[in-house]
Amino acid sequence: MKTERTKAIGERILDGVVGAPGIAIGPAHVSEAGALQVPEYEIRQDDIAAETGRFEVALTRSQNQLTKLKTKSLALPDATAEELGYLLDAHLLMLTGSRLVRGVEETIASKRINAEAAVQMAISEVARGFESLPDAYMAARADDVREVGARLIRNLTDTPFQAFTHLPPGTIIIAEELSPADAALINPEIVAGFATVLGGKESHTAIMARSFGLPAIFGVAGLLGGVKSGETVIIDGAAGRIIVDPKPETLLDYEGRRKLLERERRRLDRLINLPSETSDGTLVGLQANLELPREVDSALAVGAEGIGLLRTEFMFMNRDTPPDEDEQYESLSGLIAAMGGRPITVRTLDVGGEKLAYSLGEHLGHPVNPALGLRAIRLSLKQVKLFEAQLAAILRAGAHGPVRILLPMIAGTGEIRQSREILTRVIKRLKRRGVPIADPIPPLGVMIEVPGAALAADALAAHVDFFAIGTNDLTMYTLAIDRADEQVAHLYNPLHPGVLRLIQFAVQAGMRARIPVSVCGEMAGDSRYTALLLGLGVRELSMASPSLPRVKQRIRQIDMTAATMRAEIIMSQADSGRIAALLDDFNGLA
Ligand code: PEP
Ligand code: MG
């Protein structure tokens, strides 16, 4: 937001929420809305209501974003908060029953054109009106109108901010928000790290940053006004801190720290060929989570035994229409070939919530509460053709190497039964046509990430071949803390006894049913939790590749009997602070 920029000089420190660890030093690129490509086309008389509806949805989204930004701005020093508050209020006002809003609605109806084009026209007209005013302050409001228009258009076209391809290598992105779709466009050879105003530490964007090994911080109030493009910045991911225009001594200090981290990474790399076993000989399977196919190389480089979680959303992001069966088959086959016989657990589509795939916009609708709405398996069971195409692609790709099918956001046995019926139908269809498919039929498993599923794990276990515990959503839904909201990030705590009991119950239910149980949420990749998970009986972990060596190092230090006893003590505790202390003590950190 241009107008909130200040002319601060010299080293400044801005704090946010820890996103992805590591240190990045480089020139800042402040991501602005920029010039947007606005599609323009005629619509039919019958489509006017639907088009106006699209505009209204974009309007609500824009209002919500501005309201969030305003709440965020309250954390800033008083004067800045006040100035920014006025600006955001002005933007909000422009979106509330204003001339602009009425103008767009009238233009859609009278000119029979799409909403984006109508916004563009209305913006030009209102901005021209402001520019012609003699008062310099009022004339400058034209910029605000354009900014509001750009926001509306972005929300209408679902355009990610930018592809960040034109930047010099080593750039650090500074943005209001980066969606998982934006993050998917980041090339780690160009972008060295990023910081945003919005977003939480367990958001999918944060998960992607950790997967790419990109230092990142979120929830930095005053970020857009506090950094100029081209200024040198340091991102200290583990501290959740950004240092702008550092003094020479600060720069030197951080360069030293970065070198230390690199040395540590090289030391951990030496563990790659050593077995993942505890000091008393218990083997623990270590696999990688994959967000994008290009991460296969890093998964193999750290010695992952397979892909424990393939988030297939990447296939549906940053495109206008969903991929068909053949395209998905090609993509999965490529991964299977690259993994050279190591197993891949393919999770079916898990869009919804904060993970929006624009190619599915019309299917997703605009739920009242996206985290609780039509997402993941619920969408697949509603859009059966989409689900069938994905299952067919997995089955066909499975002819080339071992795969497992994983269903996200399962809450009950009914969804498993329905999914199996569809799977059986797809298998029959493919066999009838003589299409080669996986033989034997791939194991079918479910994510345990909804509290109801964890509590009913014994019932679910009777219907599936494996469990994958998703601690990210499990924590979010158990504690009612949005994992992507930086304002409540400090309350997000997988060590809450409620979360741990659900994990324990699911693990034990899996053991009783003799089905494999893995943990593939972010807890699995944090070596602080390794002893506890092992002590609870978990023997398979799947995580972002960069976390794997450190977790292996921790496993090799752990005595399983001691870890089991410590887990028992921990599970008798009611207070998460006490649990954290007991764990840190066991880890030798207290
Ligand atoms: C989880 O919820 O823990 C999980 C692994 O799935 P995702 O992070 O993709 O929602
Ligand atoms: Mg999940």
XYZ file of C-alpha atoms and ligand atoms in Angstrom:
601
model
C 0.000 0.000 0.000
C 1.905 2.967 -1.274
C 0.393 5.601 0.971
C 1.527 3.977 4.209
C 5.181 4.105 3.216
C 7.402 6.093 5.539
C 10.856 7.489 5.006
C 12.568 5.731 7.880
C 16.337 5.640 7.525
C 18.846 3.282 9.127
C 18.516 -0.123 10.701
C 14.970 -1.081 11.705
C 13.755 -4.289 13.335
C 10.260 -5.610 12.700
C 8.912 -8.649 14.499
C 6.352 -11.154 13.328
C 5.461 -14.801 13.692
C 8.028 -17.543 13.092
C 7.380 -19.048 9.667
C 10.223 -21.093 8.215
C 13.660 -21.199 9.865
C 16.903 -20.035 8.316
C 18.587 -16.762 7.532
C 18.183 -14.922 4.254
C 19.981 -11.723 3.357
C 19.193 -9.825 0.188
C 17.467 -6.943 -1.562
C 13.778 -6.479 -0.771
C 11.107 -6.587 -3.421
C 7.917 -5.012 -2.125
C 5.083 -6.698 -3.934
C 2.406 -4.253 -5.006
C -0.806 -5.077 -6.790
C 0.830 -3.877 -10.011
C -0.830 -3.646 -13.360
C -3.387 -6.375 -13.694
C -4.532 -8.031 -16.874
C -8.249 -7.508 -16.941
C -10.259 -9.893 -19.090
C -13.172 -8.295 -20.917
C -16.073 -10.155 -22.467
C -19.799 -9.863 -23.089
C -22.261 -11.755 -20.948
C -25.802 -12.903 -21.716
C -28.846 -11.189 -20.229
C -29.484 -14.358 -18.177
C -26.010 -14.165 -16.660
C -26.322 -10.661 -15.229
C -27.446 -11.875 -11.795
C -24.638 -14.450 -11.608
C -22.059 -11.869 -12.682
C -23.320 -9.408 -10.080
C -23.079 -12.272 -7.579
C -19.408 -12.816 -8.521
C -18.770 -9.140 -7.961
C -20.465 -9.268 -4.569
C -18.315 -12.205 -3.496
C -15.161 -10.300 -4.517
C -16.494 -7.284 -2.648
C -16.957 -9.274 0.555
C -13.520 -10.841 0.216
C -11.954 -7.406 -0.286
C -13.802 -6.040 2.743
C -12.633 -8.976 4.851
C -9.023 -8.478 3.768
C -9.142 -4.784 4.647
C -10.744 -5.480 8.015
C -8.010 -8.019 8.781
C -5.332 -5.538 7.765
C -6.920 -2.937 10.004
C -6.887 -5.240 13.036
C -3.264 -6.028 12.246
C -2.384 -2.341 12.059
C -3.442 -1.890 15.701
C -0.186 -3.535 16.707
C 1.747 -0.631 15.209
C 2.923 2.464 17.068
C -0.032 4.793 17.754
C 0.628 7.440 15.099
C 1.224 4.895 12.329
C -1.778 2.846 13.404
C -3.920 5.949 13.262
C -2.692 7.027 9.833
C -3.022 3.542 8.392
C -6.406 3.123 10.084
C -7.726 6.207 8.252
C -6.463 4.887 4.962
C -7.945 1.424 5.398
C -11.223 2.958 6.568
C -11.274 5.074 3.422
C -10.717 1.941 1.326
C -13.454 0.123 3.201
C -15.816 3.030 2.690
C -15.254 2.866 -1.038
C -16.477 -0.717 -0.930
C -19.612 -0.074 1.058
C -22.669 1.045 -0.890
C -20.540 3.663 -2.631
C -20.698 5.257 -6.057
C -18.047 2.803 -7.096
C -20.047 -0.255 -6.056
C -23.270 1.052 -7.601
C -21.362 2.016 -10.748
C -20.014 -1.526 -11.165
C -23.409 -3.129 -10.655
C -25.066 -0.743 -13.114
C -22.335 -1.272 -15.703
C -22.610 -5.070 -15.524
C -26.361 -4.800 -16.154
C -26.452 -1.989 -18.719
C -23.374 -2.874 -20.778
C -23.702 -6.638 -20.256
C -20.008 -7.083 -19.560
C -18.062 -9.184 -17.066
C -17.472 -7.892 -13.544
C -13.699 -7.322 -13.958
C -14.239 -5.059 -16.948
C -17.044 -3.241 -15.146
C -14.763 -2.645 -12.135
C -12.043 -1.333 -14.428
C -14.454 1.120 -16.069
C -15.962 2.313 -12.804
C -12.497 2.782 -11.284
C -11.262 4.883 -14.210
C -14.337 7.063 -14.012
C -14.195 7.625 -10.235
C -10.405 8.127 -10.289
C -10.689 10.679 -13.086
C -13.287 12.501 -10.998
C -10.850 12.745 -8.064
C -7.911 13.756 -10.244
C -9.813 16.702 -11.639
C -10.364 18.186 -8.161
C -8.311 21.309 -7.334
C -7.532 20.116 -3.786
C -4.219 18.185 -3.916
C -5.264 15.893 -1.051
C -8.498 14.921 -2.778
C -6.736 14.519 -6.132
C -4.356 12.038 -4.496
C -7.366 9.886 -3.517
C -7.389 8.719 -7.149
C -4.487 6.413 -6.165
C -6.600 4.926 -3.395
C -9.462 4.288 -5.787
C -7.086 2.495 -8.157
C -5.678 0.434 -5.298
C -9.148 -0.582 -4.179
C -10.002 -1.445 -7.786
C -6.871 -3.576 -8.123
C -7.838 -5.462 -4.977
C -11.329 -6.091 -6.334
C -9.961 -7.292 -9.652
C -7.434 -9.541 -7.967
C -10.205 -11.116 -5.961
C -12.403 -11.458 -9.036
C -9.774 -13.009 -11.244
C -8.194 -14.900 -8.379
C -4.874 -13.663 -9.667
C -1.916 -14.498 -7.500
C 0.178 -11.486 -6.686
C 3.047 -12.088 -9.084
C 5.127 -14.887 -10.445
C 8.335 -13.224 -9.155
C 10.285 -14.341 -12.178
C 11.789 -11.014 -13.214
C 13.678 -10.435 -9.970
C 17.416 -10.720 -9.358
C 18.541 -13.928 -7.602
C 18.565 -13.645 -3.829
C 15.549 -11.330 -3.628
C 13.416 -11.227 -0.502
C 9.696 -10.787 -1.129
C 7.757 -8.401 1.067
C 3.988 -8.713 0.608
C 0.674 -8.176 2.269
C -0.134 -11.867 1.920
C 1.056 -14.847 -0.093
C -1.441 -17.597 -0.784
C -0.303 -21.211 -1.240
C -0.912 -20.654 -4.963
C 1.441 -17.636 -4.887
C 4.015 -19.659 -2.974
C 3.810 -22.413 -5.584
C 5.059 -19.894 -8.158
C 8.145 -18.997 -6.162
C 11.401 -20.148 -7.660
C 13.855 -20.715 -4.786
C 16.712 -19.947 -7.172
C 15.395 -16.392 -7.423
C 13.647 -15.799 -4.115
C 15.753 -16.194 -0.960
C 12.967 -15.686 1.578
C 9.844 -13.695 2.298
C 7.911 -11.763 4.912
C 4.195 -10.971 4.939
C 1.728 -8.956 6.978
C -0.885 -11.715 7.120
C -0.631 -15.465 7.635
C 0.056 -17.964 10.414
C 2.947 -20.305 11.147
C 0.987 -23.456 10.283
C -0.598 -22.034 7.130
C 0.054 -23.928 3.922
C 2.185 -21.054 2.713
C 4.401 -21.534 5.781
C 4.515 -25.277 5.170
C 5.591 -24.644 1.592
C 8.295 -22.236 2.700
C 9.684 -24.894 5.049
C 9.516 -27.454 2.256
C 11.437 -25.197 -0.100
C 13.927 -24.373 2.654
C 13.024 -20.682 2.350
C 13.349 -18.541 5.493
C 9.988 -16.816 6.043
C 8.116 -14.788 8.609
C 4.453 -13.878 8.860
C 2.200 -11.441 10.642
C 4.614 -8.486 10.546
C 2.642 -5.361 11.358
C 3.950 -2.265 9.562
C 5.883 -4.319 7.041
C 4.659 -2.616 3.892
C 5.309 0.838 5.262
C 8.608 -0.175 6.797
C 10.531 -1.540 3.811
C 11.335 -0.088 0.393
C 12.128 -2.158 -2.672
C 15.879 -2.444 -3.117
C 16.754 -2.014 0.567
C 18.856 -4.778 2.074
C 16.909 -6.913 4.506
C 17.708 -9.865 6.749
C 15.056 -12.470 7.443
C 15.711 -14.386 10.643
C 13.085 -17.105 10.216
C 13.603 -18.888 13.531
C 13.291 -15.624 15.464
C 10.346 -14.352 13.398
C 12.286 -11.148 12.747
C 13.141 -8.937 9.793
C 15.951 -6.409 9.946
C 15.760 -3.625 7.394
C 18.824 -1.732 6.171
C 21.100 -3.447 8.707
C 24.181 -1.763 10.153
C 27.478 -3.251 8.899
C 28.035 -5.018 12.224
C 24.535 -6.554 12.156
C 25.125 -7.750 8.614
C 28.425 -9.309 9.619
C 26.818 -11.004 12.610
C 24.061 -12.525 10.468
C 26.463 -13.590 7.732
C 28.352 -15.466 10.439
C 25.151 -17.067 11.704
C 24.174 -18.087 8.196
C 27.520 -19.782 7.716
C 27.078 -21.632 11.002
C 23.688 -22.911 9.860
C 25.199 -24.082 6.574
C 27.959 -25.903 8.431
C 25.355 -27.546 10.659
C 23.390 -28.633 7.575
C 26.491 -30.179 6.026
C 27.127 -32.029 9.274
C 23.575 -33.394 9.253
C 23.950 -34.429 5.605
C 26.457 -37.020 6.779
C 23.591 -38.905 8.441
C 21.872 -39.577 5.131
C 23.153 -43.083 4.698
C 22.842 -44.088 8.338
C 19.737 -46.023 9.432
C 16.885 -44.214 11.084
C 16.865 -46.151 14.348
C 16.820 -45.345 18.017
C 19.876 -45.985 20.174
C 18.238 -49.266 21.277
C 17.511 -50.419 17.761
C 13.871 -49.479 16.963
C 13.499 -48.578 13.299
C 11.488 -45.482 12.422
C 10.333 -44.903 8.834
C 11.161 -41.436 7.540
C 9.376 -40.155 4.468
C 8.963 -36.796 2.774
C 5.913 -34.571 2.291
C 5.712 -33.141 -1.210
C 3.967 -29.944 -2.253
C 5.404 -29.705 -5.749
C 6.986 -32.338 -8.014
C 10.228 -30.375 -8.187
C 10.871 -31.270 -4.532
C 11.484 -34.914 -5.403
C 15.198 -34.267 -5.756
C 15.495 -32.815 -2.269
C 13.453 -35.719 -0.855
C 15.869 -38.196 -2.414
C 18.892 -36.129 -1.434
C 18.006 -36.394 2.275
C 17.387 -40.122 1.993
C 13.572 -40.190 2.283
C 12.256 -43.765 2.117
C 9.252 -42.612 0.143
C 6.685 -39.840 -0.153
C 4.484 -40.110 2.939
C 2.194 -37.319 1.817
C 1.777 -36.046 -1.709
C -0.424 -32.955 -1.566
C -2.037 -33.143 -5.012
C -3.408 -29.611 -4.815
C -0.447 -28.393 -6.888
C -2.034 -29.907 -9.975
C -5.092 -27.702 -9.549
C -3.439 -24.403 -8.679
C -2.668 -21.415 -10.877
C -4.810 -22.543 -13.780
C -8.300 -21.882 -15.061
C -9.590 -25.420 -15.447
C -8.882 -28.609 -13.486
C -6.506 -31.163 -15.020
C -8.136 -34.174 -16.673
C -7.364 -37.803 -15.837
C -4.592 -38.093 -18.425
C -2.771 -35.006 -17.239
C -2.921 -36.187 -13.624
C -1.742 -39.625 -14.711
C 1.262 -38.105 -16.524
C 2.161 -35.991 -13.538
C 1.898 -38.884 -11.054
C 3.750 -41.284 -13.339
C 6.604 -38.786 -13.560
C 6.840 -38.713 -9.770
C 6.687 -42.485 -9.502
C 9.502 -42.835 -12.021
C 11.572 -40.240 -10.158
C 11.091 -42.091 -6.859
C 12.567 -45.257 -8.366
C 10.423 -47.849 -6.600
C 10.014 -46.001 -3.305
C 6.344 -45.785 -2.270
C 4.213 -42.675 -2.752
C 1.156 -41.914 -0.641
C -1.071 -39.845 -2.890
C -3.602 -37.794 -1.007
C -6.732 -37.010 -2.966
C -7.641 -33.409 -3.481
C -7.656 -31.346 -0.295
C -8.747 -27.939 -1.516
C -10.942 -25.610 0.446
C -10.181 -23.672 3.572
C -7.171 -21.464 2.860
C -6.045 -23.760 0.054
C -8.023 -22.381 -2.831
C -7.595 -23.823 -6.267
C -9.025 -21.344 -8.658
C -9.649 -23.954 -11.292
C -12.262 -25.319 -8.888
C -13.829 -22.013 -7.919
C -17.247 -22.867 -9.318
C -17.277 -26.187 -7.436
C -16.124 -24.744 -4.132
C -18.606 -21.901 -3.949
C -18.086 -19.445 -1.123
C -18.736 -21.195 2.165
C -19.696 -19.226 5.238
C -16.719 -20.697 7.073
C -14.191 -22.123 4.606
C -12.441 -24.239 7.263
C -15.707 -25.978 8.034
C -17.227 -25.972 4.584
C -17.159 -27.933 1.379
C -13.534 -29.041 1.295
C -11.321 -32.075 0.808
C -13.230 -35.391 0.754
C -16.552 -33.563 1.015
C -15.881 -31.856 -2.286
C -14.686 -35.094 -3.881
C -17.836 -36.919 -2.828
C -19.979 -34.102 -4.179
C -18.082 -33.679 -7.452
C -17.848 -37.379 -8.181
C -16.520 -36.954 -11.745
C -13.584 -34.991 -10.408
C -12.924 -37.666 -7.778
C -13.224 -40.499 -10.295
C -10.728 -38.826 -12.610
C -8.235 -38.469 -9.776
C -8.683 -42.047 -8.549
C -8.341 -43.364 -12.101
C -5.124 -41.377 -12.564
C -3.704 -42.773 -9.290
C -4.676 -46.346 -10.175
C -3.138 -46.058 -13.640
C 0.038 -44.448 -12.332
C 0.188 -47.222 -9.718
C 0.925 -49.661 -12.533
C 4.430 -48.135 -12.633
C 5.330 -48.231 -8.943
C 3.984 -48.560 -5.408
C 1.268 -46.071 -4.410
C -1.170 -45.724 -1.545
C -4.376 -43.655 -1.667
C -5.003 -41.273 1.213
C -8.346 -39.533 1.854
C -8.236 -36.081 3.528
C -10.568 -34.666 6.186
C -12.428 -37.888 6.811
C -14.879 -37.568 9.693
C -16.708 -40.894 9.659
C -17.094 -44.358 8.213
C -19.813 -43.232 5.783
C -17.294 -41.202 3.793
C -14.934 -44.182 3.662
C -17.706 -46.472 2.439
C -18.745 -44.009 -0.262
C -15.139 -43.523 -1.340
C -14.563 -47.277 -1.569
C -17.681 -47.671 -3.696
C -16.438 -45.039 -6.099
C -12.958 -46.588 -6.118
C -14.414 -50.019 -6.899
C -16.457 -48.531 -9.734
C -13.393 -46.830 -11.211
C -11.363 -50.051 -10.948
C -14.086 -51.997 -12.761
C -14.318 -49.380 -15.506
C -10.549 -49.353 -16.078
C -10.343 -53.151 -16.053
C -13.246 -53.397 -18.499
C -11.329 -51.165 -20.861
C -8.166 -53.183 -20.423
C -6.255 -50.210 -18.995
C -3.235 -51.331 -16.917
C -3.660 -50.394 -13.250
C -1.897 -51.023 -9.948
C -1.866 -54.697 -9.006
C -2.604 -55.374 -6.192
C -5.063 -52.517 -5.697
C -3.360 -49.764 -3.659
C -3.998 -49.594 0.097
C -6.663 -47.033 1.037
C -5.986 -44.910 4.101
C -7.408 -41.863 5.825
C -6.041 -38.712 7.358
C -6.826 -38.444 11.054
C -7.135 -34.693 11.279
C -10.713 -34.078 12.364
C -11.184 -34.550 16.139
C -14.285 -36.680 15.512
C -12.219 -39.035 13.357
C -9.552 -39.341 16.059
C -12.190 -40.147 18.665
C -13.762 -42.710 16.345
C -10.375 -44.047 15.195
C -11.151 -47.576 16.397
C -14.257 -47.633 14.187
C -12.427 -46.120 11.204
C -9.500 -48.532 11.564
C -11.778 -51.434 10.713
C -12.450 -49.932 7.279
C -9.052 -48.746 6.087
C -5.522 -49.980 5.429
C -3.584 -47.198 7.142
C -3.827 -43.945 9.106
C -1.918 -40.730 8.518
C -2.298 -38.327 11.424
C -2.530 -34.705 10.276
C -1.531 -32.808 13.375
C -1.920 -29.423 11.671
C -5.651 -29.614 11.172
C -6.104 -31.816 14.222
C -4.612 -29.063 16.393
C -6.595 -26.379 14.602
C -9.954 -28.100 14.953
C -9.352 -29.379 18.483
C -8.334 -25.998 19.847
C -10.527 -23.908 17.507
C -7.449 -21.935 16.413
C -7.158 -20.987 12.756
C -3.731 -22.225 11.697
C -3.442 -19.416 9.145
C -4.345 -16.541 11.440
C -1.336 -14.738 12.838
C -3.462 -13.121 15.533
C -4.045 -16.404 17.315
C -0.792 -18.090 16.284
C 0.505 -17.912 19.873
C -2.428 -20.074 21.012
C -1.778 -22.819 18.463
C -0.182 -25.599 20.479
C 0.093 -29.275 19.522
C 1.252 -29.990 23.082
C -2.213 -29.227 24.409
C -3.284 -32.382 26.298
C -6.482 -32.510 24.216
C -4.479 -32.805 20.996
C -2.037 -35.324 22.469
C -4.844 -37.541 23.745
C -6.415 -37.625 20.302
C -3.074 -38.568 18.759
C -2.550 -41.272 21.376
C -6.032 -42.666 20.879
C -5.628 -42.810 17.098
C -2.192 -44.467 17.355
C -3.482 -47.096 19.755
C -6.565 -47.758 17.613
C -4.290 -48.250 14.605
C -2.029 -50.617 16.580
C -4.977 -52.689 17.791
C -6.238 -53.002 14.208
C -2.669 -53.770 13.053
C -2.620 -51.042 10.442
C 0.324 -48.700 9.889
C 0.033 -45.259 11.484
C 2.159 -42.345 10.379
C 2.262 -38.720 11.436
C 2.500 -36.315 8.506
C 1.571 -32.987 10.089
C 4.264 -30.437 10.907
C 4.849 -32.043 14.321
C 6.565 -34.891 12.497
C 9.258 -32.567 11.168
C 10.028 -30.813 14.441
C 12.733 -32.712 16.320
C 11.426 -31.261 19.582
C 8.417 -33.605 19.298
C 10.184 -36.718 18.003
C 10.701 -38.438 21.367
C 7.087 -37.840 22.366
C 5.667 -39.206 19.110
C 7.912 -42.259 19.330
C 6.977 -42.703 22.970
C 3.309 -42.676 21.947
C 3.993 -45.556 19.565
C 4.421 -43.767 16.237
C 6.925 -45.549 13.971
C 6.506 -43.606 10.713
C 7.032 -39.909 10.209
C 6.591 -37.867 7.055
C 7.838 -34.303 6.820
C 9.232 -31.497 4.688
C 12.529 -32.794 3.291
C 14.769 -30.132 4.897
C 13.592 -31.306 8.350
C 14.450 -34.958 7.793
C 18.167 -35.011 8.695
C 17.636 -33.257 12.010
C 14.765 -35.590 12.944
C 16.929 -38.584 12.046
C 19.702 -37.227 14.229
C 17.241 -36.945 17.119
C 15.892 -40.479 16.563
C 19.408 -41.892 16.729
C 19.876 -40.284 20.166
C 16.625 -41.584 21.643
C 16.354 -44.554 23.957
C 12.918 -46.006 23.203
C 12.246 -47.336 26.701
C 13.020 -43.945 28.214
C 10.924 -42.157 25.560
C 7.957 -44.443 26.249
C 8.212 -43.788 29.983
C 8.480 -40.037 29.433
C 5.434 -40.131 27.119
C 3.496 -41.919 29.856
C 4.345 -39.196 32.375
C 3.490 -36.498 29.844
C 0.115 -38.065 29.111
C -0.835 -37.843 32.765
C -0.351 -34.053 32.726
C -3.136 -31.528 32.337
C -1.112 -28.418 31.593
C 0.576 -27.812 28.247
C 3.271 -25.661 29.879
C 4.206 -28.542 32.166
C 4.127 -30.919 29.193
C 6.483 -28.647 27.248
C 8.846 -28.486 30.254
C 8.856 -32.285 30.640
C 9.569 -32.703 26.956
C 12.309 -30.089 26.862
C 13.869 -31.727 29.901
C 13.857 -35.084 28.113
C 15.337 -33.461 25.029
C 18.082 -31.990 27.172
C 16.896 -28.460 26.469
C 15.559 -27.477 29.877
C -2.422 -31.793 8.445
O -3.516 -31.243 8.529
O -1.703 -32.039 9.428
C -1.891 -32.219 7.134
C -0.800 -32.939 7.027
O -2.556 -31.786 6.035
P -2.463 -30.295 5.452
O -1.379 -29.578 6.206
O -2.198 -30.416 4.004
O -3.831 -29.753 5.748
Mg -4.858 -31.231 6.820
